[in-house]
Coordinates of C-alpha atoms and ligand atoms in Angstrom, one line a residue:
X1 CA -145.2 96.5 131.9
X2 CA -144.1 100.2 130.8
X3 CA -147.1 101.8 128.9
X4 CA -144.8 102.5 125.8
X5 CA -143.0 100.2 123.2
X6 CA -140.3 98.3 123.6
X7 CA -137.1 97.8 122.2
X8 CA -136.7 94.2 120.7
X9 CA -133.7 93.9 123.1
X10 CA -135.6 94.5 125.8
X11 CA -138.5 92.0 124.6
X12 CA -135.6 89.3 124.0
X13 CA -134.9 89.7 128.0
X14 CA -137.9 89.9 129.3
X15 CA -140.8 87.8 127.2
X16 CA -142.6 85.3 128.5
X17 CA -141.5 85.9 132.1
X18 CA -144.1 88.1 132.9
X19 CA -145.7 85.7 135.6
X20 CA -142.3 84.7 137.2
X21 CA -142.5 86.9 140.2
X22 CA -145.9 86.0 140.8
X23 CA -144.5 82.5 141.1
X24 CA -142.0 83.7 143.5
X25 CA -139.0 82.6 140.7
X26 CA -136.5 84.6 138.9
X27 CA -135.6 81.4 136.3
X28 CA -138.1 80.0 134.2
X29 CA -139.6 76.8 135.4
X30 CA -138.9 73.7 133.6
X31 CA -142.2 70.9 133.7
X32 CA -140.9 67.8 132.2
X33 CA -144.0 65.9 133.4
X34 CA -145.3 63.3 130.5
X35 CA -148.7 63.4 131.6
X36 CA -150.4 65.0 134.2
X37 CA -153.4 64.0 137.0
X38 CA -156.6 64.7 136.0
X39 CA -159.4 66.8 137.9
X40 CA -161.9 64.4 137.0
X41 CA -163.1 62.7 133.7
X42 CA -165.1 65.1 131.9
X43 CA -163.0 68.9 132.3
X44 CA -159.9 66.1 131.5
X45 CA -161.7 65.2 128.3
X46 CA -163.7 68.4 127.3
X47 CA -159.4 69.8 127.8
X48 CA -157.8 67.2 125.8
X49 CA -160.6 67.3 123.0
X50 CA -159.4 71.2 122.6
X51 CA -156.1 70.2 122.3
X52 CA -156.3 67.6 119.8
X53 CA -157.8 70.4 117.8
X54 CA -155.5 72.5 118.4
X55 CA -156.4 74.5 120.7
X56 CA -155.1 75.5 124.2
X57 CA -156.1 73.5 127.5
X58 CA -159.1 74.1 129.7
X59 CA -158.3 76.1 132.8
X60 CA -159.7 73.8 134.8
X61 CA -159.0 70.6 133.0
X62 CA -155.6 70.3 132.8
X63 CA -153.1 69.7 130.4
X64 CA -153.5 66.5 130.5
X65 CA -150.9 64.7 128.5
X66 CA -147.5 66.1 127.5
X67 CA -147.5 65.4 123.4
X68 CA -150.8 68.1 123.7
X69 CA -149.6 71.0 125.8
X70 CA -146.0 71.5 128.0
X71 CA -145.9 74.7 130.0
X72 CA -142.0 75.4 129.3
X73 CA -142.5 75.4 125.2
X74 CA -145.1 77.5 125.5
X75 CA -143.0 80.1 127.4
X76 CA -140.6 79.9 124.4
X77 CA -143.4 80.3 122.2
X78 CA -144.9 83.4 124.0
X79 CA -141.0 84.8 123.5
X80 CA -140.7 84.2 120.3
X81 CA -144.3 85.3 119.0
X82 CA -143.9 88.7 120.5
X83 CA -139.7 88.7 119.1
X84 CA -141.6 87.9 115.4
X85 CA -144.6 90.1 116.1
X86 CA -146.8 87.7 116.2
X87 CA -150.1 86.7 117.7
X88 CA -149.0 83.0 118.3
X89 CA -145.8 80.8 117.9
X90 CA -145.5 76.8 117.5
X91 CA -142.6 75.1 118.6
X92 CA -141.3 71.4 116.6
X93 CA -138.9 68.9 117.7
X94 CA -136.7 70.2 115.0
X95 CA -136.8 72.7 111.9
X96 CA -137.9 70.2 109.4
X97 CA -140.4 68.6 111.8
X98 CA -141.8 72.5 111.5
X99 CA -141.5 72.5 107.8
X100 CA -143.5 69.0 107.8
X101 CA -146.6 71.0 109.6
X102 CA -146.7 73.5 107.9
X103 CA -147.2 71.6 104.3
X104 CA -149.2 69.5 105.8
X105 CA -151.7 71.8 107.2
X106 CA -152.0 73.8 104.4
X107 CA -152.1 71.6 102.1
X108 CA -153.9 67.7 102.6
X109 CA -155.3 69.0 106.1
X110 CA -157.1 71.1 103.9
X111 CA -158.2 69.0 101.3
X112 CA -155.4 71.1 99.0
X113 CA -152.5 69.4 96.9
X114 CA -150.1 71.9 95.3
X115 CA -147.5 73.7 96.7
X116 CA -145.1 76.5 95.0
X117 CA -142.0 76.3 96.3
X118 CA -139.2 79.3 95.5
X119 CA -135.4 77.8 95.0
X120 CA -132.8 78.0 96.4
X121 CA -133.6 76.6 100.0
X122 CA -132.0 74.6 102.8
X123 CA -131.0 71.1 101.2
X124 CA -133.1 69.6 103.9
X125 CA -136.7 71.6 103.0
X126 CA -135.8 71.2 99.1
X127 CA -135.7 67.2 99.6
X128 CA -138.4 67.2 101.6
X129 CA -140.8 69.2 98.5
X130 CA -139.1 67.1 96.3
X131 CA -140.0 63.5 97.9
X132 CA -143.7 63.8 97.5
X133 CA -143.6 62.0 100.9
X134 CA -146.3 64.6 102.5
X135 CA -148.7 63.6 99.1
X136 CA -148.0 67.1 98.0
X137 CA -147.4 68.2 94.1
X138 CA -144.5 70.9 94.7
X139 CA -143.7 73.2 91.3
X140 CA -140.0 74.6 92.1
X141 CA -139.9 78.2 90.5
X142 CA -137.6 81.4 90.7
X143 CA -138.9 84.3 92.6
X144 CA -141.1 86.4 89.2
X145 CA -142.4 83.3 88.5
X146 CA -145.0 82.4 91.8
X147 CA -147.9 83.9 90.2
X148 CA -147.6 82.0 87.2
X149 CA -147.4 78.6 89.1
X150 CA -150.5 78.9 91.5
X151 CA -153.1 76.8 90.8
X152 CA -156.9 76.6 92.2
X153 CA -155.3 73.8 94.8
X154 CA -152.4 75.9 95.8
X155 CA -152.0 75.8 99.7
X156 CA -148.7 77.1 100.2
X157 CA -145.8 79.0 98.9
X158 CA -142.6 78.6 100.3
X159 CA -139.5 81.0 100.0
X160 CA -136.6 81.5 101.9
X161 CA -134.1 84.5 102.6
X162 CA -131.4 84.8 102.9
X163 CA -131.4 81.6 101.1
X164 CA -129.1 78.7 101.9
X165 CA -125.9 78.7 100.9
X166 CA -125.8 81.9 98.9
X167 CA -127.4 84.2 100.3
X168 CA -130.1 85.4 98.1
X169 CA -132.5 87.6 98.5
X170 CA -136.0 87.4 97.9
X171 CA -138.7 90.4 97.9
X172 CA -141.1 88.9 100.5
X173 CA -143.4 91.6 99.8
X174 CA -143.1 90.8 96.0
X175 CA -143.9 87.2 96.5
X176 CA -147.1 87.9 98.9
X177 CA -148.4 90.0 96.1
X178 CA -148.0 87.7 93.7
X179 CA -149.5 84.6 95.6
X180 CA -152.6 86.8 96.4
X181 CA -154.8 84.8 99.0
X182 CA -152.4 82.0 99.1
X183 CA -150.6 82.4 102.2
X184 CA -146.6 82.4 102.2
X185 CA -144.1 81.0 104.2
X186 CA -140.7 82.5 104.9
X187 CA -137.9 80.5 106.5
X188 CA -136.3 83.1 108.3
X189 CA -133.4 81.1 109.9
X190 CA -130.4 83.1 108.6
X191 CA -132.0 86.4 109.8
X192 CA -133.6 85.8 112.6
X193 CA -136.4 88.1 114.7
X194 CA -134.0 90.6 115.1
X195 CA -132.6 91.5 111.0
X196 CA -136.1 90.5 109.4
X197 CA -139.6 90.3 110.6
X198 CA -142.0 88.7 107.6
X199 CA -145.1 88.9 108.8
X200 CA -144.7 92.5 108.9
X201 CA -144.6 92.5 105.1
X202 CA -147.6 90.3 104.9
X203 CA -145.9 86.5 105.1
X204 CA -148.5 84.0 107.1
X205 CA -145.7 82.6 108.4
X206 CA -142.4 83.0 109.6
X207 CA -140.2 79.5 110.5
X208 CA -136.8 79.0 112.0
X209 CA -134.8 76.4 112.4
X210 CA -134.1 77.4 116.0
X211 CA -131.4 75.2 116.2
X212 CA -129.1 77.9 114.7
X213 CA -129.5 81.1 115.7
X214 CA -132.2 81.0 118.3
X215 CA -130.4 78.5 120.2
X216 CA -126.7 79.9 119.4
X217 CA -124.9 77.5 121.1
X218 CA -125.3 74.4 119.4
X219 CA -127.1 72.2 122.0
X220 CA -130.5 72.0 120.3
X221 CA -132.5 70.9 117.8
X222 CA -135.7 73.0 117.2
X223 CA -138.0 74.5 115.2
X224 CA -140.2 76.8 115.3
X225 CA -143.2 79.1 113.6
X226 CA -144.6 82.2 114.2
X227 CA -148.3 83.0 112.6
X228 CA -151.9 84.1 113.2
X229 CA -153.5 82.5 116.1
X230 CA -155.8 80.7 113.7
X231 CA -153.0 79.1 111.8
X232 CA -151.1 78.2 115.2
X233 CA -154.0 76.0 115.9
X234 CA -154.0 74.1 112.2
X235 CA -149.8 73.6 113.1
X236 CA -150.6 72.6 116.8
X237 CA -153.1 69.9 115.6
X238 CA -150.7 68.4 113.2
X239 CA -148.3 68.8 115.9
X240 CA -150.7 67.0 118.5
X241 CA -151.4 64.0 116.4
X242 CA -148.3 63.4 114.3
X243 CA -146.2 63.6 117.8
X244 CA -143.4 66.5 117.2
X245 CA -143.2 68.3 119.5
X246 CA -140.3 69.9 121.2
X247 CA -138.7 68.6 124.5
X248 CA -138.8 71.0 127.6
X249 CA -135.5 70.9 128.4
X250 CA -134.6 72.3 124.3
X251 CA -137.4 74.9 125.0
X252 CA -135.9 76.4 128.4
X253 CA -132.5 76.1 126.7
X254 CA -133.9 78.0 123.5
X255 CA -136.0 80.8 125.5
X256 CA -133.1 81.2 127.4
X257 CA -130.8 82.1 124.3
X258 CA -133.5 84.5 123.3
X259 CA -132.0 86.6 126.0
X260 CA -128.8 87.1 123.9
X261 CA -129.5 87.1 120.8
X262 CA -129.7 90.7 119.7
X263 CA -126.1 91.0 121.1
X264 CA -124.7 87.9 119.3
X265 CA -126.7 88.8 116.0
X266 CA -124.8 92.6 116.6
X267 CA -121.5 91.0 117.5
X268 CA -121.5 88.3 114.7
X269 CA -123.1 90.3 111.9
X270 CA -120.0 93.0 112.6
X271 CA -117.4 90.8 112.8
X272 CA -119.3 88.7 109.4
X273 CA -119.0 92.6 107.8
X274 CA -115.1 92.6 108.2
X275 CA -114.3 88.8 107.0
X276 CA -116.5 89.8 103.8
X277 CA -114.4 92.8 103.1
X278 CA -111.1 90.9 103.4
X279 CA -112.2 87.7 101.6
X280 CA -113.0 90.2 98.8
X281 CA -109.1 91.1 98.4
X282 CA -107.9 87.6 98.6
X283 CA -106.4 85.8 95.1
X284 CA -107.9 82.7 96.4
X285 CA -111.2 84.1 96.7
X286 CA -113.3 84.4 93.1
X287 CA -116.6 85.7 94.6
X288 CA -118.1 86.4 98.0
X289 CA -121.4 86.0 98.8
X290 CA -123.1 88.6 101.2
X291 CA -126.6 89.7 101.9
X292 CA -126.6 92.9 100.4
X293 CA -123.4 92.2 97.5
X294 CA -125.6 93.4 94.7
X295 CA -128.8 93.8 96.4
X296 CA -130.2 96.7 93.6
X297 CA -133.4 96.6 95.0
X298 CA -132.2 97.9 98.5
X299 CA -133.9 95.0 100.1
X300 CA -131.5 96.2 102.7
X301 CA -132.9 98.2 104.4
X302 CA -136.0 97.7 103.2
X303 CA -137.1 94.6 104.2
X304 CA -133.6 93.4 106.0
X305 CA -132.0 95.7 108.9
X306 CA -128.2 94.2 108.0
X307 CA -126.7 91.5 106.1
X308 CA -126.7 88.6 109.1
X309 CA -123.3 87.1 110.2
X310 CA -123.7 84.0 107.3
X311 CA -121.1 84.0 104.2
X312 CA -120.5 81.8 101.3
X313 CA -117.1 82.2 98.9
X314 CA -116.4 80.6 95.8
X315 CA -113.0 79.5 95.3
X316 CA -111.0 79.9 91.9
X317 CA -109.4 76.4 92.2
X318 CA -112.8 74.4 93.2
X319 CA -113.4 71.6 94.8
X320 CA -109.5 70.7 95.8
X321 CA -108.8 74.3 97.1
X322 CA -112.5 73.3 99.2
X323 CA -111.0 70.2 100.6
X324 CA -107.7 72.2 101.5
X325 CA -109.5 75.2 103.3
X326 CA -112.1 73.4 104.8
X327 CA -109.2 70.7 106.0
X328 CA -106.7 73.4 106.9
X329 CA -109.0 75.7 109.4
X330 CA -108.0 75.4 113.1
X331 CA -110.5 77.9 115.1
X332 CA -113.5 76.9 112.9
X333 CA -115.0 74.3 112.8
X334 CA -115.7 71.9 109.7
X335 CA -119.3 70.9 110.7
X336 CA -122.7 71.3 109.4
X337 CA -124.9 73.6 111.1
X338 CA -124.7 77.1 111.6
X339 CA -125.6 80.3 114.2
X340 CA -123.8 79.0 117.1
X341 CA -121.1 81.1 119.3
X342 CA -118.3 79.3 117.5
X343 CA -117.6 79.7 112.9
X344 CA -118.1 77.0 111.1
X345 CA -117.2 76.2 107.9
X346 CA -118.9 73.4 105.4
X347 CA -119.4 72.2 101.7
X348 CA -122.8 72.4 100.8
X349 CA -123.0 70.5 97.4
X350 CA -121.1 67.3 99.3
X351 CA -123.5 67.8 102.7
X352 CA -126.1 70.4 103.5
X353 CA -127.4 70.7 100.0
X354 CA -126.7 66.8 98.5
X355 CA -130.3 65.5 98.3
X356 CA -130.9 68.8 96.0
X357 CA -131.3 67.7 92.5
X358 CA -128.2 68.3 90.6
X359 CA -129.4 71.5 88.6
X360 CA -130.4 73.3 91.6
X361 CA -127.3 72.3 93.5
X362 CA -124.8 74.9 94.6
X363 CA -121.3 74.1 92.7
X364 CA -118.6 72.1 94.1
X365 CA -116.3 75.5 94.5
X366 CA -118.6 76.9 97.0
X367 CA -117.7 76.9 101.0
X368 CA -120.0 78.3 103.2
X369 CA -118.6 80.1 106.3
X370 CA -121.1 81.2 110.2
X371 CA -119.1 83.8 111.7
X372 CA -119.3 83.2 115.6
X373 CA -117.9 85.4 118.2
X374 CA -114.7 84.8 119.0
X375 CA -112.4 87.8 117.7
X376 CA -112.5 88.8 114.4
X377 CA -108.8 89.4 114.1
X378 CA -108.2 85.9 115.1
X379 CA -110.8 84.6 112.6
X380 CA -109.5 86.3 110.1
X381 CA -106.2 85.0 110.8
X382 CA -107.7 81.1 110.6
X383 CA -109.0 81.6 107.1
X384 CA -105.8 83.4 106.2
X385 CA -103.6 80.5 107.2
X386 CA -106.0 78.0 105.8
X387 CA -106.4 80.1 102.3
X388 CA -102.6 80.0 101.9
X389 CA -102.8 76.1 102.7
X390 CA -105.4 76.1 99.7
X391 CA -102.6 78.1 96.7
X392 CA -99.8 75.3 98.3
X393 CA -102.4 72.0 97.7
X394 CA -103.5 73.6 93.7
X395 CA -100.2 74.4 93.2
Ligands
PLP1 C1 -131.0 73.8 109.4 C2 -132.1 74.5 108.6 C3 -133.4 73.9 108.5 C4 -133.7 72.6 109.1 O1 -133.7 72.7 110.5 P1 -133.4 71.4 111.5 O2 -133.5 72.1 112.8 O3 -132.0 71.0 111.2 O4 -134.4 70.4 111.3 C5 -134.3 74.6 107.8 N1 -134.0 75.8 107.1 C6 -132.8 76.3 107.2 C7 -132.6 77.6 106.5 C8 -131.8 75.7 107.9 O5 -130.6 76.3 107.9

């Protein structure tokens, strides 16, 4: 490798490939082997009692069984780790199956109970805090209010930003300060690697629902978390034993989106700053929501390089103008999910964000719009035809 530091565009091409010429192969190789023959009894067990601990496998014992250790997710990981600047990454069968480790092994793996959660978040992560089904007490709080919440049994904090559906921003920094030894977890699906990197501002850990971004072209469902090598090994043991880890085939598919990913984030996040600043003039429209629309604490730049390629609006005739625009659009798409190469539009309060309890729930005038990359001129065009669709259904 060149003896000076790279660009992250360059580290989005090229990591974990370094031993691909070596191997005579320009592609990354994909092992979808279940299990795997053994040298002999004792380096096959002295390997797989490392990896039920979390740890990596023996060199010369194998890796012995499939749920443990696959070669192809931890290419992805290696990517990923160095994207997030990272010692380690641990990849999950899906975002929430990440979320599910990460409470657990901070907080019952280690004899702790309490975790402090900031709101808003994903629907998904909020109902899963909310169920007590991981034994965990959760206190919901806003952002000044995490130091007030710990308690002597606090494992975790969780926060998210830009957070799900509109787009709020939370001072990372702020929050580790205030949880003091308590280590904080940043879902950092909307940004991404390339817009926001929180371990840099002292989050333990950053997770992604790699299913969005990460992926890009809505084929996968992943998840995955970048952290301390020590912490990668409390995540891969819960991983190990509970059984979530990701498929091969989703980990050569997601490594292999890594490669674009700066150039879609560029592309989308443009494209996401021009539909922002023509929703704005639109009667329909009664607020856009935008990383960065009255960010006074300059957490762009500061912690964020731009404001991502996500937007929510709220609409001045509700719910029925929702149903009209989200019924009327022709180029996007009305489906859940978000990130890909293709806009989407959806209604969080009736999908995304349901299982949130009603207080915290976004209102039912909110639409929530991923800018992908087709044109922006024709994009705009969509939601322009679809917005008038929306003043003929209220009329
Ligand atoms: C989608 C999403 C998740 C959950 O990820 P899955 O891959 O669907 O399990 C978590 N956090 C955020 C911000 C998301 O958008």
């Amino acid at each position: 490798m060149l003896d000076q530091p790279l660009h992250p565009d360059t580290v989005a091409v090229h990591a974990g490939r370094a031993d691909l010429a070596a191997l005579g192969v320009h592609a990354a190789p994909i092992d979808l082997s279940s299990t795997n023959p053994l040298p002999d009894i004792q380096h096959g067990g002295d390997s797989y009692e490392s990896m039920a601990n979390g740890g990596h496998p023996l060199p010369d014992g194998g890796n012995v069984y499939a749920r443990l250790w696959n070669p192809t997710v931890a290419r992805f990981e290696e990517g990923l780790a160095e994207l997030e600047h990272a010692e380690a990454a641990v990849a999950f069968s899906s975002g929430m199956a990440a979320m599910t480790a990460a409470i657990l092994s901070h907080t019952t793996a280690k004899g702790l109970k309490h975790v402090v959660a900031v709101r808003p978040l994903y629907g998904g992560t909020d109902h899963l805090l909310d169920s007590g089904l991981l034994g965990a007490e959760v206190t919901f709080c806003a952002e000044d209010e995490v130091h007030a919440h710990l308690r002597p049994d606090t494992g975790l904090v969780v926060l998210e930003t830009p957070a799900n559906p509109t787009l709020d921003l939370v001072d990372i920094a702020g929050v580790v300060a205030q949880a003091g030894e308590v280590p904080v977890l940043v879902d950092n699906t909307f940004a991404t690697p390339l817009l926001q990197n929180p371990l840099d501002l002292g989050a333990a850990l950053s997770l992604h629902s790699a299913t969005k971004y990460i992926g890009g072209h809505g084929d996968v469902i992943a998840g995955v978390i970048a952290c301390s090598e020590e912490t990668a090994q409390a995540l891969r043991r819960v991983r190990a034993i509970t059984g979530a880890l990701l498929h091969p085939l989703g980990a050569y598919l997601l490594h292999r989106g890594l490669a674009t990913l700066p150039i879609r984030i560029e592309r989308q996040q443009q494209s996401a700053e021009r539909v922002v600043a023509w929703l704005a003039q639109q009667p329909e429209v009664a607020e856009v929501f935008y990383p960065g629309i009255g960010d006074h604490r300059g957490l762009i730049p500061r912690q964020m390089r731009g404001g991502g390629a996500m937007i929510a609006i709220r609409l001045r005739d509700g719910y029925a103008a929702a149903e009209a625009l989200t019924g009327s659009v022709q180029l996007f798409t009305h489906a859940v999910s978000l990130g890909g190469v293709d806009s989407l539009v959806q209604h969080p309060a009736a999908l995304t964000h349901r299982p949130v309890a009603a207080a915290a729930r976004p209102g039912a005038d909110i639409v929530r719009i991923s800018i992908g990359l087709e044109d922006v001129e024709d994009l705009i065009g969509d939601l322009a035809q679809a917005l008038s669709r929306v003043t003929a259904a209220v009329r």
